[in-house]
Amino acid sequence: MKWLIGILINAVLFMAIAGYFSESFVLEGFGAALAASFLLSIINVIVRPILVILTLPATILTLGFFLFVINAMTLEITDYLMGDAFEIAGFGMALLAAVIMSIVTLILDKTILNSSKEK
């Protein structure tokens, strides 16, 4: 259930980022956002652990900030696999989107988890 909520949250985040950065982050619609979010979740399960292991020295040297670069790389892979339905203008935009998504997801996780623990 948490996985499906995460996909919906990422899809909404994709729509918000596409609305705010309309020229460099393009989506065809909410269906494309859902498909991209689903594809990103699969990439995060399969490819991301390999990237984390291969870049472990850089991640340690940057005190974990290199994980944002890895997240941007997974967004770029999603962009490549989605075709014209999901377009990110460049790596800089992917990095900015990764940072925004990480911060919003962290805040939502903390608020959702804290409210569910109280019940």
Tab-separated table of C-alpha atoms in Angstrom:
chain	number	residue	atom	x	y	z
A	1	MET	CA	0.000	0.000	0.000
A	2	LYS	CA	2.835	2.391	0.864
A	3	TRP	CA	4.373	1.678	-2.568
A	4	LEU	CA	1.171	2.766	-4.350
A	5	ILE	CA	0.944	5.918	-2.234
A	6	GLY	CA	4.573	6.665	-3.139
A	7	ILE	CA	3.785	6.294	-6.832
A	8	LEU	CA	0.832	8.670	-6.528
A	9	ILE	CA	2.903	11.194	-4.566
A	10	ASN	CA	5.663	11.077	-7.184
A	11	ALA	CA	3.113	11.501	-9.978
A	12	VAL	CA	1.682	14.584	-8.266
A	13	LEU	CA	5.218	15.897	-7.729
A	14	PHE	CA	5.976	15.354	-11.419
A	15	MET	CA	2.882	17.362	-12.320
A	16	ALA	CA	3.825	20.166	-9.925
A	17	ILE	CA	7.402	20.334	-11.195
A	18	ALA	CA	6.176	20.266	-14.799
A	19	GLY	CA	3.785	23.107	-14.020
A	20	TYR	CA	6.449	25.239	-12.385
A	21	PHE	CA	9.275	24.489	-14.833
A	22	SER	CA	7.077	24.184	-17.916
A	23	GLU	CA	9.811	24.691	-20.512
A	24	SER	CA	12.416	22.303	-19.134
A	25	PHE	CA	10.215	19.602	-17.552
A	26	VAL	CA	7.423	18.445	-19.870
A	27	LEU	CA	4.651	15.906	-19.258
A	28	GLU	CA	1.804	14.964	-21.573
A	29	GLY	CA	-0.644	14.583	-18.702
A	30	PHE	CA	-1.383	12.826	-15.443
A	31	GLY	CA	-1.318	9.421	-17.138
A	32	ALA	CA	2.220	10.079	-18.303
A	33	ALA	CA	3.102	11.211	-14.776
A	34	LEU	CA	1.712	7.959	-13.348
A	35	ALA	CA	3.577	5.885	-15.924
A	36	ALA	CA	6.816	7.782	-15.278
A	37	SER	CA	6.375	7.389	-11.520
A	38	PHE	CA	5.773	3.651	-11.892
A	39	LEU	CA	8.788	3.293	-14.185
A	40	LEU	CA	10.935	5.335	-11.790
A	41	SER	CA	9.961	3.039	-8.924
A	42	ILE	CA	11.052	0.006	-10.946
A	43	ILE	CA	14.335	1.710	-11.865
A	44	ASN	CA	14.874	2.585	-8.204
A	45	VAL	CA	14.495	-1.075	-7.273
A	46	ILE	CA	16.692	-2.505	-10.045
A	47	VAL	CA	19.253	0.107	-11.156
A	48	ARG	CA	19.652	2.446	-8.171
A	49	PRO	CA	21.294	-0.121	-5.824
A	50	ILE	CA	23.903	-0.882	-8.497
A	51	LEU	CA	24.624	2.827	-8.965
A	52	VAL	CA	24.886	3.339	-5.205
A	53	ILE	CA	27.409	0.513	-4.845
A	54	LEU	CA	29.484	1.654	-7.839
A	55	THR	CA	29.621	5.242	-6.590
A	56	LEU	CA	30.075	4.493	-2.895
A	57	PRO	CA	33.467	6.276	-2.600
A	58	ALA	CA	32.044	9.458	-4.136
A	59	THR	CA	28.986	9.232	-1.899
A	60	ILE	CA	31.155	8.892	1.202
A	61	LEU	CA	33.440	11.765	0.160
A	62	THR	CA	30.465	14.071	-0.434
A	63	LEU	CA	28.760	12.998	2.812
A	64	GLY	CA	25.817	11.538	0.903
A	65	PHE	CA	25.134	14.457	-1.419
A	66	PHE	CA	26.138	12.324	-4.423
A	67	LEU	CA	22.870	10.439	-3.878
A	68	PHE	CA	21.123	13.454	-5.436
A	69	VAL	CA	23.210	12.844	-8.571
A	70	ILE	CA	22.157	9.191	-8.543
A	71	ASN	CA	18.509	10.257	-8.221
A	72	ALA	CA	19.006	12.626	-11.155
A	73	MET	CA	20.516	9.760	-13.158
A	74	THR	CA	17.450	7.601	-12.484
A	75	LEU	CA	15.228	10.493	-13.613
A	76	GLU	CA	17.275	10.755	-16.816
A	77	ILE	CA	16.883	7.004	-17.394
A	78	THR	CA	13.130	7.405	-16.879
A	79	ASP	CA	13.147	10.293	-19.367
A	80	TYR	CA	14.939	8.126	-21.928
A	81	LEU	CA	12.579	5.171	-21.503
A	82	MET	CA	9.363	7.244	-21.512
A	83	GLY	CA	10.064	8.958	-24.824
A	84	ASP	CA	8.140	12.119	-25.671
A	85	ALA	CA	5.555	11.703	-22.898
A	86	PHE	CA	8.095	12.680	-20.218
A	87	GLU	CA	10.892	15.094	-21.105
A	88	ILE	CA	13.582	16.638	-18.934
A	89	ALA	CA	15.661	19.323	-20.679
A	90	GLY	CA	19.009	18.417	-19.167
A	91	PHE	CA	20.930	16.987	-16.263
A	92	GLY	CA	20.706	20.248	-14.313
A	93	MET	CA	16.915	20.130	-14.419
A	94	ALA	CA	16.977	16.454	-13.448
A	95	LEU	CA	19.218	17.303	-10.486
A	96	LEU	CA	16.913	20.130	-9.395
A	97	ALA	CA	13.867	17.854	-9.721
A	98	ALA	CA	15.659	15.140	-7.711
A	99	VAL	CA	16.408	17.603	-4.901
A	100	ILE	CA	12.832	18.920	-4.871
A	101	MET	CA	11.376	15.417	-4.902
A	102	SER	CA	13.685	14.259	-2.116
A	103	ILE	CA	12.807	17.189	0.136
A	104	VAL	CA	9.046	16.929	-0.445
A	105	THR	CA	9.087	13.141	-0.026
A	106	LEU	CA	11.054	13.474	3.215
A	107	ILE	CA	8.559	15.998	4.596
A	108	LEU	CA	5.560	13.898	3.552
A	109	ASP	CA	7.080	10.715	4.957
A	110	LYS	CA	7.732	12.389	8.301
A	111	THR	CA	4.240	13.842	8.541
A	112	ILE	CA	2.433	10.708	7.315
A	113	LEU	CA	4.494	8.350	9.480
A	114	ASN	CA	4.110	10.544	12.544
A	115	SER	CA	0.354	10.783	12.108
A	116	SER	CA	0.006	7.013	11.558
A	117	LYS	CA	2.066	6.222	14.674
A	118	GLU	CA	-0.214	8.342	16.835
A	119	LYS	CA	-3.331	6.361	15.885
